[in-house]
JSON list of C-alpha atoms in Angstrom, two decimals:
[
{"chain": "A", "resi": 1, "resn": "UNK", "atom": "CA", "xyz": [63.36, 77.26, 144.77]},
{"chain": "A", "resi": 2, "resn": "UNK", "atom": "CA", "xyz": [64.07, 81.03, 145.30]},
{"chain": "A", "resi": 3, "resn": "UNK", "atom": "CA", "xyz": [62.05, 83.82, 146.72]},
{"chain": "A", "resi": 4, "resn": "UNK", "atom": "CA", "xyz": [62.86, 87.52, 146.44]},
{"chain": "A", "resi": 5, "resn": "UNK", "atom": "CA", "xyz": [61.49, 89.96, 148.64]},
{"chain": "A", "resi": 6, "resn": "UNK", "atom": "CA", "xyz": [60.31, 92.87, 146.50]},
{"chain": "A", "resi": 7, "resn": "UNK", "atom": "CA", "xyz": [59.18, 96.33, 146.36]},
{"chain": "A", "resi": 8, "resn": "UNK", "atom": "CA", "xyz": [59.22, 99.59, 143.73]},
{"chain": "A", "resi": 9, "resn": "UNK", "atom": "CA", "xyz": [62.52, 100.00, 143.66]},
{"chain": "A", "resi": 10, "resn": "UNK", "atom": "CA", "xyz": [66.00, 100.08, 142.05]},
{"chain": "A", "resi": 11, "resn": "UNK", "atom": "CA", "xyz": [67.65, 97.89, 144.15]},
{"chain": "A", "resi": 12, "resn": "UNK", "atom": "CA", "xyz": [64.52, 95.46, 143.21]},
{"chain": "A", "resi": 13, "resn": "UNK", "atom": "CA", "xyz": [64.58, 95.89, 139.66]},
{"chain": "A", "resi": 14, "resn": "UNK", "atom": "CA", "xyz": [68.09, 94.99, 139.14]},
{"chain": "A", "resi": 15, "resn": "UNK", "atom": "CA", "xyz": [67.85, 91.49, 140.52]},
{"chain": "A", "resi": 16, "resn": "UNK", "atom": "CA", "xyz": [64.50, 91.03, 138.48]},
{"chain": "A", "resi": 17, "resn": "UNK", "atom": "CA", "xyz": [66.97, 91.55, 136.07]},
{"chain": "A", "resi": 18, "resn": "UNK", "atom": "CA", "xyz": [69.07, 89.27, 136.88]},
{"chain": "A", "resi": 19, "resn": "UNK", "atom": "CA", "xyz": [66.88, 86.61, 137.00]},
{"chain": "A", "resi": 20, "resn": "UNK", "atom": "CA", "xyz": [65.30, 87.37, 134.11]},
{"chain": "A", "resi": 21, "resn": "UNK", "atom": "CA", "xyz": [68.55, 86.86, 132.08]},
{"chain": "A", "resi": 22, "resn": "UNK", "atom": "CA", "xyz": [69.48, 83.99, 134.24]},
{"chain": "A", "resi": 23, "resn": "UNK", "atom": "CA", "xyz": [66.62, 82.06, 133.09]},
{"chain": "A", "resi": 24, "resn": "UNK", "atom": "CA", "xyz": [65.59, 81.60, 136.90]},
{"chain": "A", "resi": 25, "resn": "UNK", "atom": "CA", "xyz": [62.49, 81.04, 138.12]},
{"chain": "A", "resi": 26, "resn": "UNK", "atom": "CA", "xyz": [61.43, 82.52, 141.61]},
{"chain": "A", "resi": 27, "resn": "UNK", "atom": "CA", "xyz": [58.43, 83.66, 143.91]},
{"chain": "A", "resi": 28, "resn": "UNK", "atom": "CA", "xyz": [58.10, 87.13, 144.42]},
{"chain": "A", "resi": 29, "resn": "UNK", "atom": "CA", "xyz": [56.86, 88.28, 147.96]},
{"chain": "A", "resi": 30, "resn": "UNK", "atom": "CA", "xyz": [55.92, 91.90, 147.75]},
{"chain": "A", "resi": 31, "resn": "UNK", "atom": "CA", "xyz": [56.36, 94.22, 151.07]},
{"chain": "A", "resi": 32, "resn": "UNK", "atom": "CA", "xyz": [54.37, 97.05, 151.31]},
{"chain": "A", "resi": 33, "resn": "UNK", "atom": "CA", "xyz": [57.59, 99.22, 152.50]},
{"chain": "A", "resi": 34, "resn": "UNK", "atom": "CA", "xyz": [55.08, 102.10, 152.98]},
{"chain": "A", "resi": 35, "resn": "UNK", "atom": "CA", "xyz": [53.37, 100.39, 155.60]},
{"chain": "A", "resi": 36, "resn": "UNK", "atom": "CA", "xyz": [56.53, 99.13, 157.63]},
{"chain": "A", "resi": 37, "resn": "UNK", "atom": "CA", "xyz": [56.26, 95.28, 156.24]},
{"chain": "A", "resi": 38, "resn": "UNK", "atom": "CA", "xyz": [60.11, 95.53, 156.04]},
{"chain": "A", "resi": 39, "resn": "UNK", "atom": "CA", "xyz": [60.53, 95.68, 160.09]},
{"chain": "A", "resi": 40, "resn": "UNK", "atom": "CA", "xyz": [58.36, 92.74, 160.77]},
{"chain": "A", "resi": 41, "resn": "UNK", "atom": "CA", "xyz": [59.95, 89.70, 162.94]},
{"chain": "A", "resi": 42, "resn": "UNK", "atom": "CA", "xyz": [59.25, 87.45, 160.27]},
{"chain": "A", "resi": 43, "resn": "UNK", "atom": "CA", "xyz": [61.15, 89.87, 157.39]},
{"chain": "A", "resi": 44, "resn": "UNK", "atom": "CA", "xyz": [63.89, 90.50, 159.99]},
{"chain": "A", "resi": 45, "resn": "UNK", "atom": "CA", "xyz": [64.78, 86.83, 160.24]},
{"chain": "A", "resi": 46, "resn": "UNK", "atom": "CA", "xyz": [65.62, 87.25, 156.61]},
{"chain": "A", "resi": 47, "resn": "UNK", "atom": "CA", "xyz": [67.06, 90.59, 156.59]},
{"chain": "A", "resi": 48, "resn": "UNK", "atom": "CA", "xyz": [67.68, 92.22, 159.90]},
{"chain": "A", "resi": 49, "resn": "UNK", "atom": "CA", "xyz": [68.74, 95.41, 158.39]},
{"chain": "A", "resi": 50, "resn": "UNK", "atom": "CA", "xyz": [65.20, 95.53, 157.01]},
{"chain": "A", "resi": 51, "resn": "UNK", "atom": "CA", "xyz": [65.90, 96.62, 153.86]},
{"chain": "A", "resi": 52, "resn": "UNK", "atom": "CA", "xyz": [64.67, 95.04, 150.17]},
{"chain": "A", "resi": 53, "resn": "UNK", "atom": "CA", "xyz": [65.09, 93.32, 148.57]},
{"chain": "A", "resi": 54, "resn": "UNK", "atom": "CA", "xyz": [66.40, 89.91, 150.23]},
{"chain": "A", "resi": 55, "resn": "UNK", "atom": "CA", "xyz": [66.45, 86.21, 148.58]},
{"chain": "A", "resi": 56, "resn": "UNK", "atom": "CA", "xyz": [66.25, 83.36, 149.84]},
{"chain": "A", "resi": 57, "resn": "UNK", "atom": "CA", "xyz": [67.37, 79.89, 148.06]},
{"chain": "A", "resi": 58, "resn": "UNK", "atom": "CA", "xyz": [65.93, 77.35, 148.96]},
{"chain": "A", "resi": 59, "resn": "UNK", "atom": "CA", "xyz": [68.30, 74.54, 147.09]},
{"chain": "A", "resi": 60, "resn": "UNK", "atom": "CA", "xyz": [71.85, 76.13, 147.66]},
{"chain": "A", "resi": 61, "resn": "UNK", "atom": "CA", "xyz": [74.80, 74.49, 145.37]},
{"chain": "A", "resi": 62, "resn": "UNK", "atom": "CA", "xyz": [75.61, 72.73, 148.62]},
{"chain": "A", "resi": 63, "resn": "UNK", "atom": "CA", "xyz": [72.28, 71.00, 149.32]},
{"chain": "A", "resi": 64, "resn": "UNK", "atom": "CA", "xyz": [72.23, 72.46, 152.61]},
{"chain": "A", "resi": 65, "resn": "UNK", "atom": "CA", "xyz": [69.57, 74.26, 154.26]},
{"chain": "A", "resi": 66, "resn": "UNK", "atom": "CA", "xyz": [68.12, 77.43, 152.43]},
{"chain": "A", "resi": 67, "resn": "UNK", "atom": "CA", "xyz": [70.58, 80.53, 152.12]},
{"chain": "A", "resi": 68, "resn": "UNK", "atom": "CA", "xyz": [69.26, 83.67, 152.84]},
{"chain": "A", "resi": 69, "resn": "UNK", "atom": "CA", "xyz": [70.80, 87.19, 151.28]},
{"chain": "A", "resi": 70, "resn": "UNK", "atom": "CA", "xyz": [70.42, 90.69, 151.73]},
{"chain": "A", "resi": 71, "resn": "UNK", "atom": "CA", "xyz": [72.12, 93.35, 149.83]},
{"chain": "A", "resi": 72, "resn": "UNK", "atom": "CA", "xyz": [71.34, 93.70, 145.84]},
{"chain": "A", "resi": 73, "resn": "UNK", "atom": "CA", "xyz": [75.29, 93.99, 145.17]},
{"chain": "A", "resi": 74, "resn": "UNK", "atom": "CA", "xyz": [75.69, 89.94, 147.21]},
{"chain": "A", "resi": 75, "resn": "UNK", "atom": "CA", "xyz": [72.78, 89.02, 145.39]},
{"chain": "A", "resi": 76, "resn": "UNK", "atom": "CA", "xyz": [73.47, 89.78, 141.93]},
{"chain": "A", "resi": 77, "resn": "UNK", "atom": "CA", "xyz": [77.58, 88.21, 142.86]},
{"chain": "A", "resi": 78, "resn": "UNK", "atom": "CA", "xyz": [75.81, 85.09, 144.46]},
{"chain": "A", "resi": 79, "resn": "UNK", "atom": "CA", "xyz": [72.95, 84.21, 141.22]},
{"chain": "A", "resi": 80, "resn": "UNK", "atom": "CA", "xyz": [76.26, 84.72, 138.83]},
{"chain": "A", "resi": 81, "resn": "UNK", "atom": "CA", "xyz": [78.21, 82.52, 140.86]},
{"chain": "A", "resi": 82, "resn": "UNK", "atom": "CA", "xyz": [74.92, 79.91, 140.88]},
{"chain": "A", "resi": 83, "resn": "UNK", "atom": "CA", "xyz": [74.55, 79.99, 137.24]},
{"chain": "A", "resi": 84, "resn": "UNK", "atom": "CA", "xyz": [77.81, 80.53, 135.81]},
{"chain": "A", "resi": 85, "resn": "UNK", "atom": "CA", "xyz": [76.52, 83.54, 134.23]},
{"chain": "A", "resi": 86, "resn": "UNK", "atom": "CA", "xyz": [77.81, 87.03, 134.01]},
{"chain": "A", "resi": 87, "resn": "UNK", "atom": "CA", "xyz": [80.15, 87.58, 136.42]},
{"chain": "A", "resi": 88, "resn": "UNK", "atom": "CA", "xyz": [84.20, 85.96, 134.59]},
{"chain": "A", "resi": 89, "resn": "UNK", "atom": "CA", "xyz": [85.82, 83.23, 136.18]},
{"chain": "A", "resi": 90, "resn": "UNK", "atom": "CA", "xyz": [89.24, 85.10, 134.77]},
{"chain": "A", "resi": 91, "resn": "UNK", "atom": "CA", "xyz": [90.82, 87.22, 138.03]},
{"chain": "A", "resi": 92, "resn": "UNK", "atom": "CA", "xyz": [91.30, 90.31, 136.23]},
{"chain": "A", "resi": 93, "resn": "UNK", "atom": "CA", "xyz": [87.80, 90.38, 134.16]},
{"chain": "A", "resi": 94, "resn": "UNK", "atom": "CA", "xyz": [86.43, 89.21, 137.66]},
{"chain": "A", "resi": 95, "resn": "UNK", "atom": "CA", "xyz": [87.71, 91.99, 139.72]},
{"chain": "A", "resi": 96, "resn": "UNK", "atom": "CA", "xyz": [86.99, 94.14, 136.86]},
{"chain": "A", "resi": 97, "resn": "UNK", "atom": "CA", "xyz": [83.16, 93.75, 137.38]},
{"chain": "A", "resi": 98, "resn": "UNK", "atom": "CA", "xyz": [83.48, 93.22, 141.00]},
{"chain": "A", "resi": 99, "resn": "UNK", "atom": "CA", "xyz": [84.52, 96.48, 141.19]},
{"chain": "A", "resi": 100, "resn": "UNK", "atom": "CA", "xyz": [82.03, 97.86, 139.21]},
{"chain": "A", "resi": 101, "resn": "UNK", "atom": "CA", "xyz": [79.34, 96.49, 141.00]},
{"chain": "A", "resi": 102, "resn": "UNK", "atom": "CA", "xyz": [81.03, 98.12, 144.29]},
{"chain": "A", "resi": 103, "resn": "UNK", "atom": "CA", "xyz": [81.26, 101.15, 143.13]},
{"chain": "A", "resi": 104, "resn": "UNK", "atom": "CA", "xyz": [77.68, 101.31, 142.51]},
{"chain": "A", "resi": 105, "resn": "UNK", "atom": "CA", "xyz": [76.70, 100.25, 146.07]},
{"chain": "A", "resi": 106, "resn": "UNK", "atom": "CA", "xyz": [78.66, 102.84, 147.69]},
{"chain": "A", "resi": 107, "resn": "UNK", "atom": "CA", "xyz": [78.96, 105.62, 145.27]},
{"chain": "A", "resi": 108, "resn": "UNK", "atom": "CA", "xyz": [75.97, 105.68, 142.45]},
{"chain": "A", "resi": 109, "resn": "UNK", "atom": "CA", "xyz": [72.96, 104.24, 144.20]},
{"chain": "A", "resi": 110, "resn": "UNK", "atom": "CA", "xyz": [73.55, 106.07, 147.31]},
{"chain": "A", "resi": 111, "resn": "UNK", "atom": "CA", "xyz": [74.06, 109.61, 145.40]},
{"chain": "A", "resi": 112, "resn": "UNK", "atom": "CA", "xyz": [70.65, 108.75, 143.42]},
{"chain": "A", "resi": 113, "resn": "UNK", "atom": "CA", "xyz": [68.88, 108.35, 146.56]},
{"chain": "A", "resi": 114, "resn": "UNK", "atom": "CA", "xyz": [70.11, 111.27, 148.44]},
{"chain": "A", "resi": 115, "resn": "UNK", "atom": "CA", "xyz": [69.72, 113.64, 145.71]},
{"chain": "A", "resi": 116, "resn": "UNK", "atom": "CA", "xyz": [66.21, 112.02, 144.75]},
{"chain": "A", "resi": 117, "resn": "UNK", "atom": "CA", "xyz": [65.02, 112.51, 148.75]},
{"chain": "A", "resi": 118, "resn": "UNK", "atom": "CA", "xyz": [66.10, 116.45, 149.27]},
{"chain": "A", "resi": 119, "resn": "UNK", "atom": "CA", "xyz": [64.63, 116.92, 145.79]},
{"chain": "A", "resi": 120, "resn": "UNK", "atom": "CA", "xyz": [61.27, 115.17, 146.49]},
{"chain": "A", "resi": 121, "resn": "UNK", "atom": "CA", "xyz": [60.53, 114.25, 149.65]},
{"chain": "A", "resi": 122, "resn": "UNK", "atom": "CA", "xyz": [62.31, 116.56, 152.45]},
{"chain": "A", "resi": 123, "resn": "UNK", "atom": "CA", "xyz": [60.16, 118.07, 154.75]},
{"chain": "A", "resi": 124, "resn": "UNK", "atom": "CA", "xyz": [62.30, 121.00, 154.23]},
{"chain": "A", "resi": 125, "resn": "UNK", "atom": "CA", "xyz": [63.66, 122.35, 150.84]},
{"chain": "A", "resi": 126, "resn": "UNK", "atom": "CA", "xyz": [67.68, 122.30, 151.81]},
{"chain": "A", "resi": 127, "resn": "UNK", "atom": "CA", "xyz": [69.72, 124.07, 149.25]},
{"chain": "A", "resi": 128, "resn": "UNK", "atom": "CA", "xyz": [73.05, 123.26, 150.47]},
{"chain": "A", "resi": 129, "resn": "UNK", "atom": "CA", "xyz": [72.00, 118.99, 150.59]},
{"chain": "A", "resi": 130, "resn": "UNK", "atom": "CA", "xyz": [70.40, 119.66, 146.96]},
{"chain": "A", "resi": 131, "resn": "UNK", "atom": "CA", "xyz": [73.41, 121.40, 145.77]},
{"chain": "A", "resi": 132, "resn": "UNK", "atom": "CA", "xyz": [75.79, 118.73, 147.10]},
{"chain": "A", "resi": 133, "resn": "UNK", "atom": "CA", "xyz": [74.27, 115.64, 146.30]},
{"chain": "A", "resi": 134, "resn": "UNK", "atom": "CA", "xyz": [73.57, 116.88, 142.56]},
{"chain": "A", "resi": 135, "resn": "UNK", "atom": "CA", "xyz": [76.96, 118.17, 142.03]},
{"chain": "A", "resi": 136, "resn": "UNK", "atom": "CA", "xyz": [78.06, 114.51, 143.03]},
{"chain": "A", "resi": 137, "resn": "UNK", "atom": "CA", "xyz": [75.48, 112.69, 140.67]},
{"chain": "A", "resi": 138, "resn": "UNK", "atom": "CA", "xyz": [76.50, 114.86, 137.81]},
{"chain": "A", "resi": 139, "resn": "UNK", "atom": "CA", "xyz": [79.99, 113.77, 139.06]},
{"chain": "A", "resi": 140, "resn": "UNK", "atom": "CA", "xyz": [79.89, 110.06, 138.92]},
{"chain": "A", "resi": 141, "resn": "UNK", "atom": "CA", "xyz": [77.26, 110.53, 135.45]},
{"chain": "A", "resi": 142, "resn": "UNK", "atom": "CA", "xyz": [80.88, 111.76, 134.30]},
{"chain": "A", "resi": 143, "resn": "UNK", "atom": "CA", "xyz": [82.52, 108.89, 135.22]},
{"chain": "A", "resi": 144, "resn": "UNK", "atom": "CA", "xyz": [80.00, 106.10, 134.13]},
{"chain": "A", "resi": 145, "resn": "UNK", "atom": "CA", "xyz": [80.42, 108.29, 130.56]},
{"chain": "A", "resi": 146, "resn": "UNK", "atom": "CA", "xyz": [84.15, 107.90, 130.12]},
{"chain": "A", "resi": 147, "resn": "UNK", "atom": "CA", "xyz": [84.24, 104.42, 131.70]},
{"chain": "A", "resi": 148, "resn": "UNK", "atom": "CA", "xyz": [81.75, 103.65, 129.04]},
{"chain": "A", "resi": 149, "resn": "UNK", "atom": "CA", "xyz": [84.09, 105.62, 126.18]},
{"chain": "A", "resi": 150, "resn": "UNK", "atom": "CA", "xyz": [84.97, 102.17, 123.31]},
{"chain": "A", "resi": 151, "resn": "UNK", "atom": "CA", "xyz": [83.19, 99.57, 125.39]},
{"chain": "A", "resi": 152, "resn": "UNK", "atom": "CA", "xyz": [79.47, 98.52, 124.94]},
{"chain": "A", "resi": 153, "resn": "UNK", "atom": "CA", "xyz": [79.25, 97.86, 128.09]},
{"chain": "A", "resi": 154, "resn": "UNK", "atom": "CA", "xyz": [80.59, 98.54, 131.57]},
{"chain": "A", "resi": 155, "resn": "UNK", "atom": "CA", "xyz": [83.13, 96.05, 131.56]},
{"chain": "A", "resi": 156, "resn": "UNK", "atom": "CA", "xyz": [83.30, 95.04, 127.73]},
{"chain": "A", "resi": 157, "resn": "UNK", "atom": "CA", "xyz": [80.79, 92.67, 127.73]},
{"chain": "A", "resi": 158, "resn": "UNK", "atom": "CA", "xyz": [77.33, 92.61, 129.41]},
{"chain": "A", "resi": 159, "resn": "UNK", "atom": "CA", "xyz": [77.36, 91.65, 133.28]},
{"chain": "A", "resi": 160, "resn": "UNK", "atom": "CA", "xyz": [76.10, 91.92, 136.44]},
{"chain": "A", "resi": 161, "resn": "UNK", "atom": "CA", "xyz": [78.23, 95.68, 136.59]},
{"chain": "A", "resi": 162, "resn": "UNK", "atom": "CA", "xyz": [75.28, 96.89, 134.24]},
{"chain": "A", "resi": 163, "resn": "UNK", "atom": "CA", "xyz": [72.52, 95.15, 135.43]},
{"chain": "A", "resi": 164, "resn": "UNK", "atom": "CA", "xyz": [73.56, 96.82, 138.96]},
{"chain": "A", "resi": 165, "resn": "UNK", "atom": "CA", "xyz": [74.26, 100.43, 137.34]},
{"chain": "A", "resi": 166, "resn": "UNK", "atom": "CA", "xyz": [71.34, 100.78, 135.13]},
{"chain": "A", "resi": 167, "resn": "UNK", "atom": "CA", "xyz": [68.06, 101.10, 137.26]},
{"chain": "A", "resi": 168, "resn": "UNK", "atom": "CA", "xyz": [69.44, 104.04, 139.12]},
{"chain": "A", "resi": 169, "resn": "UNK", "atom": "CA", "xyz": [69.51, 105.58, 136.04]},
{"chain": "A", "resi": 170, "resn": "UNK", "atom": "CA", "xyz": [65.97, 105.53, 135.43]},
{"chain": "A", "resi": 171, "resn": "UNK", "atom": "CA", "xyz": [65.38, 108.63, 137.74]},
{"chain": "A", "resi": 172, "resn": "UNK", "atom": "CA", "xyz": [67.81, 111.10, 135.75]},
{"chain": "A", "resi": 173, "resn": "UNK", "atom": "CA", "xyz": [65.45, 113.34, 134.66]},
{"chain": "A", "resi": 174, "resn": "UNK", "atom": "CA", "xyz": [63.43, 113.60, 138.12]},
{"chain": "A", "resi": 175, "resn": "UNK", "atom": "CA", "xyz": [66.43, 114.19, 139.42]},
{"chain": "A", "resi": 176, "resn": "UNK", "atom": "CA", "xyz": [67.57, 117.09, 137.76]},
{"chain": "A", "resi": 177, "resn": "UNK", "atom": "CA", "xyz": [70.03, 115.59, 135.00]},
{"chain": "A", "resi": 178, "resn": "UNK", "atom": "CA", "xyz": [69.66, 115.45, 131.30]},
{"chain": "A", "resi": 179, "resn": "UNK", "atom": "CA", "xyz": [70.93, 111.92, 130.24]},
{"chain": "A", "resi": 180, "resn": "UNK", "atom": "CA", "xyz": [71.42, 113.28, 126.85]},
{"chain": "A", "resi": 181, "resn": "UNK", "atom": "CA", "xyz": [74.33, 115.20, 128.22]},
{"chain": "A", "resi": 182, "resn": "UNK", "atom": "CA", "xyz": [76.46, 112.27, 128.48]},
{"chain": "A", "resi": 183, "resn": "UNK", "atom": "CA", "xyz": [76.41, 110.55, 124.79]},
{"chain": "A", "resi": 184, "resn": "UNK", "atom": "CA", "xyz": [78.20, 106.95, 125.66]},
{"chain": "A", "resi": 185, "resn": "UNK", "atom": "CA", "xyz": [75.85, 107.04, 129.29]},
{"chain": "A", "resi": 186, "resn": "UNK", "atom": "CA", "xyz": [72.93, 107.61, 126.76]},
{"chain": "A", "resi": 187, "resn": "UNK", "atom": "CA", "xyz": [73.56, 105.01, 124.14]},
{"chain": "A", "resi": 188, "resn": "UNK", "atom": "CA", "xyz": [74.34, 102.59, 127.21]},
{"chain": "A", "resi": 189, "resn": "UNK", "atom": "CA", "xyz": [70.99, 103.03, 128.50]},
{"chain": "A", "resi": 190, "resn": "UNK", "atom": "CA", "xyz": [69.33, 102.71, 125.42]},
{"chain": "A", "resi": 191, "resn": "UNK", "atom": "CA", "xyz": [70.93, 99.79, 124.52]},
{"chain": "A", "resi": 192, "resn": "UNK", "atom": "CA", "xyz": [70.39, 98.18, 127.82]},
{"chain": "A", "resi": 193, "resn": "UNK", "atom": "CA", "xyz": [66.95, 99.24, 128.03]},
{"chain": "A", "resi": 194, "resn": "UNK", "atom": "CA", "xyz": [66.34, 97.18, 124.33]},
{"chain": "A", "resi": 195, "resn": "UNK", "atom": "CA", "xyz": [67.38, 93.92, 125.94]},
{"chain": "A", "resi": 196, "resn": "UNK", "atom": "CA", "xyz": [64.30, 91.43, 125.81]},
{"chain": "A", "resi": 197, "resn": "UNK", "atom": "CA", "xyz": [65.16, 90.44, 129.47]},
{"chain": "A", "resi": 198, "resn": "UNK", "atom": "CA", "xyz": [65.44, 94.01, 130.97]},
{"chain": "A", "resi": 199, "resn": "UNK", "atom": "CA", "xyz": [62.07, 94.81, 128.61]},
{"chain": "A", "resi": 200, "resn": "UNK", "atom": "CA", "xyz": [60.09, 91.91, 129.83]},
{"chain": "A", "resi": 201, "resn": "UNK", "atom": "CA", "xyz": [61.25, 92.59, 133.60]},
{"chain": "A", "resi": 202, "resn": "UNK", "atom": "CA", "xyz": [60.33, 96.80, 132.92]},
{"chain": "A", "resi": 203, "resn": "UNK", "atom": "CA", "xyz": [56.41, 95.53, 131.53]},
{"chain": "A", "resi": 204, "resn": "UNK", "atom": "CA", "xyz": [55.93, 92.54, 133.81]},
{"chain": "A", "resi": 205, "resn": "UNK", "atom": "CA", "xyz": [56.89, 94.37, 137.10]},
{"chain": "A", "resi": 206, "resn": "UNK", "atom": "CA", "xyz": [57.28, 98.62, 136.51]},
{"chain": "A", "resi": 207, "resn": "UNK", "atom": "CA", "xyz": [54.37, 98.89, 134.09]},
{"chain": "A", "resi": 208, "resn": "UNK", "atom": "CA", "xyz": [56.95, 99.83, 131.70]},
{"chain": "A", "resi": 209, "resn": "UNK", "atom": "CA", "xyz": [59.37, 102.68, 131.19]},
{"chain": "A", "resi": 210, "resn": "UNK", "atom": "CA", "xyz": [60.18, 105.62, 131.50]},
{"chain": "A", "resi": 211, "resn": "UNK", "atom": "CA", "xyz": [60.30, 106.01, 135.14]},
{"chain": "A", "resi": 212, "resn": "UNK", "atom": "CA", "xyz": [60.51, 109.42, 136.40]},
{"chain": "A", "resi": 213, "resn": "UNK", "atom": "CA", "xyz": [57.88, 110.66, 138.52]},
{"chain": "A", "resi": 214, "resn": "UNK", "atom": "CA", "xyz": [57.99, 109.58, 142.42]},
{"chain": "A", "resi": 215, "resn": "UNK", "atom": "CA", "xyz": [55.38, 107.11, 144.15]},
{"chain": "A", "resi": 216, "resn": "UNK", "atom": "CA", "xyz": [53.26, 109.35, 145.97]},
{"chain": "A", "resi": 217, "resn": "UNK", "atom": "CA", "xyz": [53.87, 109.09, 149.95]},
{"chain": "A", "resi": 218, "resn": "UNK", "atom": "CA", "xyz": [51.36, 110.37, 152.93]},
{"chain": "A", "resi": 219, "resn": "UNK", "atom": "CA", "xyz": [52.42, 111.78, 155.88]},
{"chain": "A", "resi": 220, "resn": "UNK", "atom": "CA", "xyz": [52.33, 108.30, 157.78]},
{"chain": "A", "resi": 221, "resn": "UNK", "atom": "CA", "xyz": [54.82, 106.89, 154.73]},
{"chain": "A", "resi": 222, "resn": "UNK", "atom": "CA", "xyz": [56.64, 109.29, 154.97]},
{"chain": "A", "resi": 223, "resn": "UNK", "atom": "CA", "xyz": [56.96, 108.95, 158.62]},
{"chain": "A", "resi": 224, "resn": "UNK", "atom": "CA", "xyz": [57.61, 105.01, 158.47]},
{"chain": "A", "resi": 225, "resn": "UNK", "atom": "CA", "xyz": [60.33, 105.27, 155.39]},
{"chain": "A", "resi": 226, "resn": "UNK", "atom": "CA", "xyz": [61.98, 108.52, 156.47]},
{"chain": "A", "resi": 227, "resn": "UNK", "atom": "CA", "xyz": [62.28, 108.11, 160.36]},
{"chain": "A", "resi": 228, "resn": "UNK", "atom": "CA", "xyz": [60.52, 110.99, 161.16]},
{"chain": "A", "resi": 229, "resn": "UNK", "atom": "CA", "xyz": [59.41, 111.20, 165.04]},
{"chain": "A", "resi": 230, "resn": "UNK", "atom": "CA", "xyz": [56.63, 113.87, 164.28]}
]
């Protein structure tokens, strides 16, 4: 009934998530990213932004033909909105984790990345990008720690806001931050991290946690996921 188009990844892991504590069952179609499976005609049908992961239903709520969706953030709002699960119906507990999910997408995941490439994988070591994008993951670390000040969760109870948040959080020590630093961030993870769901999800497809050190990438990888012309 659904497929998700998967690879080593954050973005991945948090709809495995998802479905995991959905209860859903899907097919998983691994893309060898490394090898450009992501900009094939067939993938681009799906996703022409040729990114992972993508899903595609194949028995929508409608009982129309088969949806398919790109973008984690759309994915993890559409499965809630299929199963009735994790995401309020109420408009101000709604917005609440709507917004939390957003600001994930544009601020948190993005900042990971970035300061995870010019620490790892730039062809050439660039202070000022290192400097820049760490000060702004330290930053929003900040921000997840106060939001997270009283509440268990993200947004009170569990939802789709920390099943989108978490996985970036994986990489903190890799990428130069000490998770330890931020006590509410800390117990968060922890406490996320000891959810049967996220556990069986971390064993069944990451060969279980921690995750810190990065995949290792040839030249040609490089080349393919980087956009380098030489």
């Amino acid at each position: 009934m659904l497929e998700l188009y998967t690879a080593r990844s954050p973005v991945v892991f948090k709809v495995l998530i998802a479905l995991e504590e959905m209860g859903l069952s899907f097919r998983s179609i691994p893309l060898d990213v490394t090898k450009g499976e992501q900009y094939s005609e067939s993938f681009a049908a799906i996703n022409p932004n040729g990114r992972i992961p993508a899903l595609v239903d194949h028995a929508p709520a409608d009982g129309g033909s088969p949806i398919a969706l790109a973008e984690s953030g759309a994915i993890l709002v559409y499965l809630a909105e299929k199963t009735g699960q994790f995401l309020p119906t109420a408009a101000r507990q709604r917005a609440e984790v709507l917004q939390w999910v957003f600001w994930q997408m544009a601020s948190l995941g993005p900042t990971m990345g970035q300061t995870r490439h010019f620490l790892l994988f730039a062809r050439e070591r660039c202070p000022y990008a290192i400097e820049r994008f760490s000060h702004e993951a330290a930053r929003l670390y900040d921000v997840l720690d106060k939001r997270l000040t009283g509440r268990d969760y993200v947004c009170g109870d569990y939802s789709i806001a920390d099943m989108a948040c978490w996985p970036w959080l994986l990489y903190s020590k890799s990428n130069g931050l000490d998770l330890d630093t931020y006590a509410h961030v800390a117990r968060w993870f922890r406490q996320v991290a000891s959810r049967p769901a996220v556990e069986r999800v971390a064993h069944t497809w990451w060969n279980g946690l921690p995750i810190e050190s990065g995949m290792p990438l040839d030249r040609e990888a490089q080349r393919i996921l980087f956009g380098w012309k030489d």
